[in-house]
Amino acid sequence: MSKGTFSVTTPIYYINAAPHLGTAYTTVAADTICRYQRMNGYDVAFVTGTDEHGQKIAETAEKNGMTPQQWCDSLAPAFKEAWELLDINYTDFVRTTEERQTRTVQDFWCGLYDAGWLYKGAYEGWYCVHEETYYAESDLEKNDEGEFVCPDCKRPVRRAAGEENWFFKLSEFQDRLLAFYEEHPDFIRPASRKNEIVSFVKGGLQDLSISRSSFDWGIPLPFDEGHVCYVWADALLAYFTGMGYDQIERGDEFERRWPIQYHFVGKDITRFHCVIWPAMLMAAGMPVAHTVFGHGFLLTKGEKMSKSKGNGLMPADLVKVFGVDAYRYYFMSDVQFGHDGSISMERMVQVYNADLANTWGNLVSRVTNMTTKYFEGAVPAASAGAESNPLREIADALYAEYDACMAEVDFTGAAAAVQKLAGRVNLYVEESAPWALAKDPEKADELAAVIYNCLEAIRIIALYMAPFMPNTSADVFGRLGLGDIAEVTDIEAATAWGQLPAGNPIEIGDPLFPRLDVDNLPEL
Ligand code: MSP
């Protein structure tokens, strides 16, 4: 029985370049929480996609000698391939150039037009094409040449001199938004991002231009043919499309899913998600997502990692070295979700060796080896010591701790809780010294109990590691003679102590995380 729906989105990524570690970071985080909540009994929807309209994409296509559509079609597979490589189990991938997105966007903005939330005017002001954002002059910075530059990407901004635009009456939402933040303390997380949004809204809101008339790469506004939708007024609605808003014969999917639990976004785009998007929804009479979680930036050598700065390594470069599961584990366990985090090759190797090669991998290998040696490769029946042992005590408390971390989107905490058990099993092996017990025929029951406890702890660790490292956990389940871990839909029940059947065949297999040759690492 499903516990209900659990729905998450990543940003709809610009299709100007293939995905890099920064975009992969959000996507892996969304996948990790979705995998967990599936194992926890929820009916999960996970929407990602590509943001394909707007001036930036049109200009990128032109520079590459293609039409915008050709450009998007040539690059979309790179996103799908990267997510496949990283084992991202999304439920929908929305390309904003799909027809269903056109239907959603036109339907939504026609509704707001009919309800009187839009008016036509002239936009006089500044625009950053790279960020696809309008800026007030007071927000801008100046470069060494004295030109106005974007406060975010530092590129020169362009002047839009009286372009005819349709405007959304965003300024009328100031009080409603402030009241909403007050009534929904979990809407903006982590809490540190909330003050910035509240003070921005308190400073007063400008009406928002939601159409462009100086170029045509976008979704046409049905009520004014010369206008295409502003790229953000299009992309935000991809969340609707992916959650089932436009089924031509709409079932109850959208109603069951909306409002969703989480929009995972980078901290640079929280304003769009915490100000513009909820105001659009309020105008349409629609409920707003429970939480916008604004994570931090990945930093390399102290700087935001981005492709345009030339420090953008691709996920595949790292997967080649570490494997996909270790890649996922590193980013989720070592970069606290919500904070900026420095990443480096040295640190990745350190985490790999400490947590994966020396702890988790080593544990599986030594215990399966001992089972083979002392019990002919079958799980021993545990007649003594199975009732109460130090591993069981930790395992029994683990669900509550792990689940609480996941509820806070604290991946680091959840991973640390599982590592604590893994570390304790290694220590337990040292303390109980099965190799000594094996020499004493009178200690046969004790030896069986020790090995049983270790194997059972490994089964439980594999379950909790599965959202982070799905392949390794599936592999470990296979080595324990267990069925398909992907079928688990009640992790709390599945991790209750004592379910590993005696007699199950145990396989040793290859090392899960072979030690790395640290001499040949690519540069980050
Ligand atoms: N197309 C918009 C989103 C529209 S959502 C309706 C967009 N796309 S993006 O491709 O530029 O960025 C997507 C996300 O990647 C942002 O949330 C951004 O914060 C994130 N990252 C880009 N570089 C990053 C790091 N170095 N570190 C972590 N995330 C970063 O914005």
Coordinates of C-alpha atoms and ligand atoms in Angstrom, one line a residue:
M1 CA 0.0 0.0 0.0
S2 CA 1.4 3.4 -1.0
K3 CA 1.9 5.9 1.8
G4 CA 0.9 8.7 -0.7
T5 CA 2.7 10.7 -3.3
F6 CA 6.2 12.1 -3.1
S7 CA 7.1 14.5 -5.9
V8 CA 10.3 16.3 -6.6
T9 CA 11.7 18.4 -9.4
T10 CA 15.2 19.5 -10.5
P11 CA 15.6 22.7 -12.5
I12 CA 14.9 22.4 -16.2
Y13 CA 18.5 22.9 -17.4
Y14 CA 19.5 25.2 -20.1
I15 CA 20.5 23.3 -23.2
N16 CA 23.4 25.6 -24.1
A17 CA 26.0 23.0 -23.1
A18 CA 26.1 19.3 -21.9
P19 CA 25.5 18.8 -18.1
H20 CA 28.4 19.3 -15.8
L21 CA 29.1 18.4 -12.2
G22 CA 26.9 21.3 -10.9
T23 CA 23.8 20.2 -12.7
A24 CA 24.5 16.6 -12.0
Y25 CA 24.7 17.4 -8.3
T26 CA 21.1 18.6 -8.1
T27 CA 20.0 15.7 -10.2
V28 CA 21.8 13.0 -8.1
A29 CA 20.3 14.6 -4.9
A30 CA 16.8 14.4 -6.3
D31 CA 17.4 10.8 -7.4
T32 CA 18.7 9.9 -3.9
I33 CA 15.7 11.2 -2.1
C34 CA 13.3 9.7 -4.6
R35 CA 15.0 6.3 -4.3
Y36 CA 14.7 6.5 -0.6
Q37 CA 11.0 7.5 -0.6
R38 CA 10.2 4.7 -3.0
M39 CA 11.8 2.3 -0.6
N40 CA 9.8 4.0 2.1
G41 CA 6.5 3.2 0.3
Y42 CA 5.7 6.4 -1.5
D43 CA 4.4 6.7 -5.0
V44 CA 7.2 8.9 -6.4
A45 CA 7.3 11.4 -9.3
F46 CA 10.6 12.9 -10.3
V47 CA 10.6 15.5 -13.0
T48 CA 13.7 16.9 -14.7
G49 CA 14.2 18.3 -18.2
T50 CA 15.8 20.8 -20.5
D51 CA 15.1 24.5 -20.9
E52 CA 15.3 25.0 -24.7
H53 CA 13.8 28.4 -25.6
G54 CA 15.0 32.0 -25.2
Q55 CA 17.6 34.3 -26.5
K56 CA 20.6 32.4 -25.0
I57 CA 19.8 29.2 -26.8
A58 CA 18.9 31.0 -30.0
E59 CA 22.2 32.8 -30.0
T60 CA 24.2 29.6 -29.1
A61 CA 22.5 27.8 -32.0
E62 CA 23.4 30.6 -34.4
K63 CA 27.0 30.6 -33.3
N64 CA 27.1 26.9 -34.0
G65 CA 25.5 27.3 -37.4
M66 CA 22.3 25.5 -36.5
T67 CA 18.6 26.5 -36.1
P68 CA 17.6 26.6 -32.5
Q69 CA 15.6 23.4 -32.9
Q70 CA 18.5 21.6 -34.5
W71 CA 20.7 22.7 -31.7
C72 CA 18.3 21.5 -29.0
D73 CA 17.8 18.2 -30.8
S74 CA 21.6 17.7 -31.1
L75 CA 22.2 18.3 -27.4
A76 CA 19.1 16.7 -25.6
P77 CA 20.6 13.2 -25.9
A78 CA 23.7 14.4 -23.9
F79 CA 21.4 15.1 -20.9
K80 CA 19.6 11.8 -21.2
E81 CA 22.9 9.9 -21.5
A82 CA 24.4 11.7 -18.5
W83 CA 21.4 10.8 -16.4
E84 CA 21.5 7.3 -17.5
L85 CA 25.2 7.0 -16.7
L86 CA 24.5 8.3 -13.2
D87 CA 21.5 5.9 -12.7
I88 CA 19.0 8.7 -12.5
N89 CA 15.6 7.2 -12.2
Y90 CA 13.4 10.1 -13.2
T91 CA 9.7 9.6 -14.0
D92 CA 9.5 12.4 -16.6
F93 CA 12.0 14.4 -18.7
V94 CA 10.4 17.5 -20.1
R95 CA 11.8 19.3 -23.1
T96 CA 10.3 22.7 -23.3
T97 CA 10.1 22.4 -27.1
E98 CA 7.6 19.5 -26.8
E99 CA 4.1 20.1 -27.9
R100 CA 2.6 19.2 -24.5
Q101 CA 4.7 22.0 -22.9
T102 CA 3.3 24.5 -25.5
R103 CA -0.2 23.4 -24.5
T104 CA 0.5 23.8 -20.8
V105 CA 2.1 27.2 -21.2
Q106 CA -0.6 28.6 -23.5
D107 CA -3.3 27.3 -21.3
F108 CA -1.8 28.8 -18.2
W109 CA -1.1 32.3 -19.6
C110 CA -4.4 32.5 -21.3
G111 CA -6.0 31.8 -17.9
L112 CA -4.1 34.7 -16.4
Y113 CA -4.9 36.9 -19.3
D114 CA -8.6 36.2 -19.0
A115 CA -8.4 36.8 -15.3
G116 CA -6.9 40.3 -15.8
W117 CA -3.5 39.6 -14.4
L118 CA -1.7 40.7 -17.6
Y119 CA -1.2 44.1 -19.4
K120 CA 0.8 45.3 -22.4
G121 CA 3.6 47.8 -21.9
A122 CA 7.1 48.7 -23.0
Y123 CA 10.1 47.3 -21.3
E124 CA 12.8 49.9 -20.8
G125 CA 15.7 48.5 -18.8
W126 CA 18.5 45.9 -18.6
Y127 CA 18.7 42.3 -19.5
C128 CA 21.3 39.6 -19.0
V129 CA 21.1 37.0 -21.8
H130 CA 23.3 34.5 -20.0
E131 CA 21.1 34.5 -16.9
E132 CA 17.9 35.3 -18.9
T133 CA 17.1 37.8 -16.2
Y134 CA 15.8 41.4 -16.1
Y135 CA 17.7 43.7 -13.8
A136 CA 17.0 47.1 -12.3
E137 CA 19.9 49.5 -12.8
S138 CA 20.5 49.6 -9.0
D139 CA 21.2 45.8 -9.0
L140 CA 24.0 46.1 -11.6
E141 CA 27.7 46.2 -11.1
K142 CA 30.3 47.9 -13.3
N143 CA 33.4 46.3 -14.9
D144 CA 36.8 47.8 -15.4
E145 CA 35.7 49.4 -18.7
G146 CA 32.8 51.1 -16.9
E147 CA 30.1 48.9 -18.5
F148 CA 27.2 47.7 -16.5
V149 CA 27.5 44.0 -15.8
C150 CA 25.2 41.3 -14.5
P151 CA 25.6 40.9 -10.7
D152 CA 25.5 37.1 -11.1
C153 CA 27.6 36.1 -14.1
K154 CA 29.5 39.5 -14.4
R155 CA 28.9 39.6 -18.2
P156 CA 27.8 42.9 -19.8
V157 CA 24.1 43.4 -19.7
R158 CA 22.0 44.7 -22.7
R159 CA 19.7 47.6 -22.8
A160 CA 16.1 46.8 -23.9
A161 CA 14.9 50.1 -25.2
G162 CA 11.1 50.1 -25.1
E163 CA 10.5 46.5 -26.3
E164 CA 6.8 45.8 -26.3
N165 CA 6.1 43.2 -23.7
W166 CA 3.2 41.7 -21.8
F167 CA 3.5 42.2 -18.0
F168 CA 2.3 40.1 -15.1
K169 CA 1.1 42.1 -12.1
L170 CA 3.7 40.7 -9.8
S171 CA 3.8 43.9 -7.7
E172 CA 0.3 43.1 -6.4
F173 CA 1.6 40.0 -4.7
Q174 CA 3.9 41.5 -2.1
D175 CA 1.6 41.1 0.9
R176 CA 0.3 37.7 -0.1
L177 CA 3.8 36.4 -0.6
L178 CA 5.0 37.8 2.8
A179 CA 2.0 36.3 4.5
F180 CA 2.6 33.0 2.7
Y181 CA 6.3 32.8 3.9
E182 CA 5.1 33.5 7.4
E183 CA 2.4 30.8 7.4
H184 CA 4.7 28.2 5.7
P185 CA 8.0 28.3 7.5
D186 CA 9.2 25.3 5.5
F187 CA 8.6 26.8 2.1
I188 CA 12.1 28.2 1.7
R189 CA 14.9 26.0 2.9
P190 CA 17.4 25.9 4.3
A191 CA 16.2 28.7 6.6
S192 CA 19.3 30.7 5.8
R193 CA 17.9 31.5 2.4
K194 CA 14.6 32.8 3.8
N195 CA 15.8 36.2 5.1
E196 CA 17.2 37.1 1.7
I197 CA 13.9 36.4 -0.1
V198 CA 11.8 38.1 2.6
S199 CA 13.9 41.3 2.4
F200 CA 13.8 41.2 -1.4
V201 CA 10.0 41.1 -1.4
K202 CA 9.8 43.7 1.4
G203 CA 11.8 46.0 -0.8
G204 CA 8.8 46.0 -3.3
L205 CA 8.2 44.0 -6.4
Q206 CA 8.2 45.2 -10.0
D207 CA 5.7 43.8 -12.5
L208 CA 7.3 41.1 -14.5
S209 CA 7.7 41.1 -18.3
I210 CA 6.5 37.6 -19.4
S211 CA 6.8 38.0 -23.1
R212 CA 9.4 39.1 -25.7
S213 CA 8.7 40.6 -29.1
S214 CA 12.2 41.2 -30.5
F215 CA 12.9 37.6 -31.4
D216 CA 10.8 34.5 -32.0
W217 CA 12.5 31.5 -30.3
G218 CA 9.8 30.7 -27.8
I219 CA 6.2 29.6 -27.2
P220 CA 3.8 32.1 -29.0
L221 CA 1.3 33.8 -26.7
P222 CA -2.1 32.9 -28.2
F223 CA -3.6 36.2 -27.4
D224 CA -0.9 38.2 -29.1
E225 CA 0.8 36.6 -32.0
G226 CA 3.9 38.8 -32.2
H227 CA 5.0 37.7 -28.7
V228 CA 6.8 34.7 -27.4
C229 CA 6.8 33.7 -23.8
Y230 CA 9.7 34.9 -21.7
V231 CA 11.9 31.8 -21.1
W232 CA 11.3 31.6 -17.3
A233 CA 7.5 32.1 -17.7
D234 CA 7.8 29.0 -20.0
A235 CA 10.3 26.8 -18.0
L236 CA 8.7 27.1 -14.6
L237 CA 5.6 25.6 -16.2
A238 CA 7.6 22.5 -17.2
Y239 CA 7.0 21.4 -13.6
F240 CA 3.3 21.3 -14.4
T241 CA 3.8 19.4 -17.6
G242 CA 6.0 16.8 -16.0
M243 CA 3.6 16.2 -13.2
G244 CA 0.8 15.5 -15.7
Y245 CA -1.0 18.9 -16.1
D246 CA -1.5 18.5 -19.8
Q247 CA -2.6 15.0 -20.4
I248 CA -4.9 15.4 -23.3
E249 CA -7.4 13.3 -21.4
R250 CA -6.3 14.4 -18.0
G251 CA -6.5 11.6 -15.4
D252 CA -6.2 12.3 -11.7
E253 CA -2.4 12.2 -11.8
F254 CA -1.8 15.9 -11.6
E255 CA -4.4 16.4 -8.9
R256 CA -2.7 13.7 -6.8
R257 CA 0.7 15.1 -7.3
W258 CA 0.2 18.9 -7.0
P259 CA 1.3 20.6 -4.8
I260 CA 4.6 18.7 -4.8
Q261 CA 7.0 18.2 -1.9
Y262 CA 10.2 19.7 -3.3
H263 CA 11.7 21.9 -5.9
F264 CA 15.4 21.3 -5.7
V265 CA 17.3 24.3 -7.1
G266 CA 20.6 26.0 -6.9
K267 CA 20.7 29.0 -4.6
D268 CA 21.1 31.3 -7.6
I269 CA 17.6 30.6 -8.8
T270 CA 15.7 30.7 -5.5
R271 CA 14.2 34.1 -6.4
F272 CA 12.4 32.7 -9.4
H273 CA 11.1 29.8 -7.4
C274 CA 10.2 31.6 -4.2
V275 CA 8.8 34.9 -5.6
I276 CA 7.8 34.7 -9.2
W277 CA 6.6 31.0 -9.3
P278 CA 4.4 31.2 -6.2
A279 CA 2.9 34.5 -7.4
M280 CA 2.0 32.9 -10.7
L281 CA 0.4 30.0 -8.9
M282 CA -1.5 32.3 -6.6
A283 CA -2.8 34.2 -9.6
A284 CA -4.0 31.0 -11.2
G285 CA -5.6 29.9 -7.9
M286 CA -3.2 26.9 -7.6
P287 CA -1.5 25.7 -4.5
V288 CA 2.2 26.2 -4.1
A289 CA 4.9 23.5 -3.5
H290 CA 5.7 22.6 0.1
T291 CA 9.4 23.4 -0.1
V292 CA 11.9 25.1 -2.4
F293 CA 15.2 23.7 -1.3
G294 CA 18.1 26.0 -2.5
H295 CA 21.3 24.1 -2.4
G296 CA 24.8 25.6 -2.4
F297 CA 27.4 25.7 -5.1
L298 CA 30.2 23.2 -5.8
L299 CA 33.4 25.1 -5.6
T300 CA 36.8 24.2 -7.1
K301 CA 39.8 26.1 -5.8
G302 CA 37.4 28.4 -4.0
E303 CA 35.4 29.4 -7.1
K304 CA 31.9 28.3 -8.3
M305 CA 32.4 25.5 -10.7
S306 CA 31.0 26.3 -14.1
K307 CA 31.6 25.4 -17.6
S308 CA 32.2 28.9 -18.8
K309 CA 35.0 29.4 -16.3
G310 CA 36.7 26.4 -17.8
N311 CA 36.6 24.4 -14.6
G312 CA 33.7 22.3 -15.6
L313 CA 34.7 18.6 -15.6
M314 CA 32.0 16.3 -16.9
P315 CA 30.4 13.6 -14.8
A316 CA 31.7 10.9 -17.2
D317 CA 35.3 12.0 -16.5
L318 CA 34.9 11.1 -12.8
V319 CA 32.7 8.0 -13.3
K320 CA 35.6 6.6 -15.4
V321 CA 37.9 6.8 -12.3
F322 CA 35.6 6.2 -9.4
G323 CA 32.6 4.3 -10.8
V324 CA 29.0 5.6 -10.7
D325 CA 28.2 4.6 -7.1
A326 CA 31.3 6.1 -5.6
Y327 CA 30.6 9.3 -7.6
R328 CA 27.1 9.5 -6.2
Y329 CA 28.2 8.7 -2.7
Y330 CA 31.0 11.3 -2.7
F331 CA 28.7 14.2 -3.7
M332 CA 25.9 13.3 -1.4
S333 CA 27.9 12.4 1.7
D334 CA 30.7 15.0 1.5
V335 CA 28.9 18.2 0.3
Q336 CA 26.3 19.2 2.9
F337 CA 23.1 19.8 0.9
G338 CA 22.2 23.5 1.4
H339 CA 25.8 24.7 1.8
D340 CA 28.6 25.6 -0.6
G341 CA 31.1 22.8 -0.7
S342 CA 34.6 22.5 -2.0
I343 CA 35.3 19.5 -4.1
S344 CA 38.7 18.1 -5.1
M345 CA 40.2 15.0 -6.4
E346 CA 42.3 14.5 -3.3
R347 CA 39.1 14.6 -1.1
M348 CA 37.3 12.3 -3.5
V349 CA 40.1 9.7 -3.2
Q350 CA 40.1 10.1 0.6
V351 CA 36.4 9.5 0.9
Y352 CA 36.5 6.6 -1.5
N353 CA 39.3 4.9 0.4
A354 CA 38.0 5.6 3.9
D355 CA 34.3 5.0 3.5
L356 CA 34.1 2.7 0.6
A357 CA 37.3 0.7 0.1
N358 CA 38.3 0.4 3.7
T359 CA 35.0 0.3 5.5
W360 CA 32.0 -0.9 3.3
G361 CA 33.9 -2.9 0.7
N362 CA 36.3 -4.4 3.1
L363 CA 33.5 -5.4 5.4
V364 CA 31.6 -7.3 2.7
S365 CA 34.8 -9.0 1.5
R366 CA 36.1 -10.2 4.9
V367 CA 32.7 -11.4 6.1
T368 CA 31.8 -13.3 2.9
N369 CA 35.3 -14.8 3.0
M370 CA 34.9 -16.0 6.5
T371 CA 31.4 -17.4 5.7
T372 CA 33.0 -19.4 2.9
K373 CA 35.8 -20.6 5.0
Y374 CA 33.9 -21.5 8.2
F375 CA 30.5 -22.4 6.9
E376 CA 31.0 -23.6 3.4
G377 CA 29.5 -20.5 1.9
A378 CA 26.1 -20.7 3.5
V379 CA 24.5 -18.3 6.1
P380 CA 24.9 -20.1 9.5
A381 CA 21.9 -20.6 11.7
A382 CA 22.3 -18.2 14.7
S383 CA 21.3 -20.0 17.8
A384 CA 23.3 -18.0 20.3
G385 CA 23.9 -14.3 20.6
A386 CA 21.4 -13.3 17.9
E387 CA 19.0 -11.8 20.3
S388 CA 21.1 -9.1 21.7
N389 CA 24.4 -7.9 20.3
P390 CA 25.9 -4.5 19.7
L391 CA 25.2 -4.5 16.0
R392 CA 21.5 -5.1 16.5
E393 CA 21.3 -2.2 19.0
I394 CA 22.6 0.2 16.4
A395 CA 20.6 -1.3 13.6
D396 CA 17.3 -1.1 15.6
A397 CA 17.8 2.6 16.1
L398 CA 19.0 3.3 12.5
Y399 CA 15.6 3.8 10.7
A400 CA 14.6 6.6 13.0
E401 CA 17.9 8.4 12.6
Y402 CA 18.2 7.9 8.9
D403 CA 14.6 8.8 8.2
A404 CA 14.9 12.0 10.2
C405 CA 17.9 13.0 8.2
M406 CA 16.2 12.3 4.9
A407 CA 13.2 14.3 6.1
E408 CA 15.6 17.2 6.6
V409 CA 17.3 16.4 3.2
D410 CA 20.4 15.9 5.2
F411 CA 22.2 13.3 2.9
T412 CA 25.5 13.7 4.8
G413 CA 23.8 12.8 8.1
A414 CA 22.0 9.8 6.6
A415 CA 25.2 8.5 5.0
A416 CA 27.1 9.0 8.3
A417 CA 24.5 7.1 10.3
V418 CA 24.9 4.1 8.0
Q419 CA 28.7 4.4 8.1
K420 CA 28.5 4.3 11.8
L421 CA 27.0 0.8 11.7
A422 CA 29.5 -0.3 9.0
G423 CA 32.4 0.9 11.1
R424 CA 30.9 -0.9 14.2
V425 CA 30.7 -4.2 12.3
N426 CA 34.4 -4.0 11.4
L427 CA 35.2 -3.4 15.1
Y428 CA 32.9 -6.2 16.1
V429 CA 34.8 -8.6 13.9
E430 CA 38.0 -7.5 15.6
E431 CA 36.5 -7.8 19.0
S432 CA 35.0 -11.2 18.4
A433 CA 37.9 -12.6 16.5
P434 CA 36.1 -15.3 14.5
W435 CA 39.5 -16.8 13.5
A436 CA 40.1 -17.7 17.1
L437 CA 36.6 -19.0 17.7
A438 CA 37.0 -21.2 14.7
K439 CA 39.9 -23.0 16.4
D440 CA 37.8 -24.1 19.4
P441 CA 35.0 -26.7 18.6
E442 CA 33.2 -25.6 21.8
K443 CA 32.8 -22.1 20.4
A444 CA 31.0 -23.3 17.2
D445 CA 27.7 -21.7 18.2
E446 CA 29.4 -18.4 19.1
L447 CA 31.2 -18.4 15.8
A448 CA 27.9 -19.0 14.0
A449 CA 26.2 -16.1 15.9
V450 CA 29.1 -13.7 15.1
I451 CA 29.1 -14.5 11.4
Y452 CA 25.3 -14.4 11.3
N453 CA 25.3 -11.0 13.0
C454 CA 27.8 -9.6 10.5
L455 CA 26.0 -10.9 7.5
E456 CA 22.7 -9.5 8.8
A457 CA 24.2 -6.1 9.5
I458 CA 25.6 -6.2 5.9
R459 CA 22.1 -6.8 4.6
I460 CA 20.8 -3.9 6.5
I461 CA 23.6 -1.6 5.5
A462 CA 23.0 -2.5 1.8
L463 CA 19.4 -1.4 2.2
Y464 CA 20.3 2.0 3.7
M465 CA 23.1 2.5 1.1
A466 CA 20.8 1.7 -1.8
P467 CA 19.5 5.3 -2.4
F468 CA 23.1 6.5 -2.6
M469 CA 24.7 3.5 -4.3
P470 CA 22.0 1.4 -6.0
N471 CA 24.3 -0.9 -8.0
T472 CA 26.5 -1.8 -5.1
S473 CA 23.5 -2.6 -2.9
A474 CA 21.9 -4.8 -5.6
D475 CA 25.3 -6.6 -6.0
V476 CA 25.5 -7.1 -2.2
F477 CA 22.0 -8.5 -2.1
G478 CA 23.0 -10.9 -4.8
R479 CA 26.1 -12.0 -2.8
L480 CA 23.8 -12.7 0.2
G481 CA 21.5 -14.9 -1.9
L482 CA 18.7 -12.3 -1.6
G483 CA 16.2 -11.2 -4.2
D484 CA 15.9 -7.9 -6.0
I485 CA 16.5 -4.9 -3.7
A486 CA 14.6 -2.6 -6.1
E487 CA 11.4 -4.3 -5.0
V488 CA 11.7 -3.1 -1.4
T489 CA 8.8 -0.8 -0.6
D490 CA 8.9 -0.8 3.1
I491 CA 12.5 -0.1 4.2
E492 CA 11.5 0.1 7.9
A493 CA 10.1 -3.4 7.9
A494 CA 12.9 -4.7 5.6
T495 CA 15.6 -3.5 8.0
A496 CA 14.1 -5.1 11.1
W497 CA 16.8 -7.4 12.5
G498 CA 16.9 -11.1 11.8
Q499 CA 15.5 -11.6 8.3
L500 CA 18.5 -13.1 6.6
P501 CA 17.6 -16.7 6.0
A502 CA 19.9 -19.4 7.4
G503 CA 21.3 -21.5 4.6
N504 CA 21.3 -18.8 2.0
P505 CA 24.3 -19.2 -0.4
I506 CA 27.0 -16.5 0.0
E507 CA 29.2 -15.4 -2.8
I508 CA 32.6 -13.7 -2.3
G509 CA 32.7 -11.8 -5.6
D510 CA 35.2 -9.2 -6.7
P511 CA 36.2 -6.3 -4.4
L512 CA 33.4 -3.8 -4.4
F513 CA 35.7 -0.8 -4.3
P514 CA 39.2 -1.7 -5.4
R515 CA 41.8 0.7 -4.1
L516 CA 42.6 3.5 -6.5
D517 CA 45.8 4.2 -8.4
V518 CA 46.1 7.8 -7.2
D519 CA 48.8 8.8 -9.7
N520 CA 46.7 9.2 -12.8
L521 CA 43.8 11.4 -11.7
P522 CA 42.3 13.9 -14.0
E523 CA 42.6 17.6 -13.0
L524 CA 39.5 19.1 -11.5
Ligands
MSP1 N1 17.1 26.9 -17.0 C1 17.2 27.5 -15.6 C2 16.3 26.8 -14.7 C3 14.8 26.8 -15.0 S1 13.9 25.9 -13.8 C4 12.3 26.3 -14.2 C5 18.7 27.3 -15.2 N2 19.4 26.4 -15.8 S2 20.9 26.1 -15.5 O1 21.3 25.0 -16.4 O2 21.7 27.3 -15.7 O3 21.2 25.8 -14.1 C6 20.6 24.8 -13.4 C7 21.1 24.6 -12.0 O4 22.4 24.2 -11.9 C8 20.9 25.8 -11.1 O5 20.1 25.4 -10.0 C9 22.3 26.1 -10.7 O6 22.4 26.5 -9.4 C10 23.0 24.7 -10.8 N3 24.4 24.8 -10.9 C11 25.2 25.3 -11.9 N4 26.5 25.4 -11.4 C12 26.5 24.9 -10.2 C13 27.6 24.6 -9.3 N5 28.8 24.9 -9.5 N6 27.3 24.0 -8.1 C14 26.0 23.5 -7.9 N7 25.0 23.8 -8.7 C15 25.2 24.7 -9.7 O7 19.1 28.0 -14.3

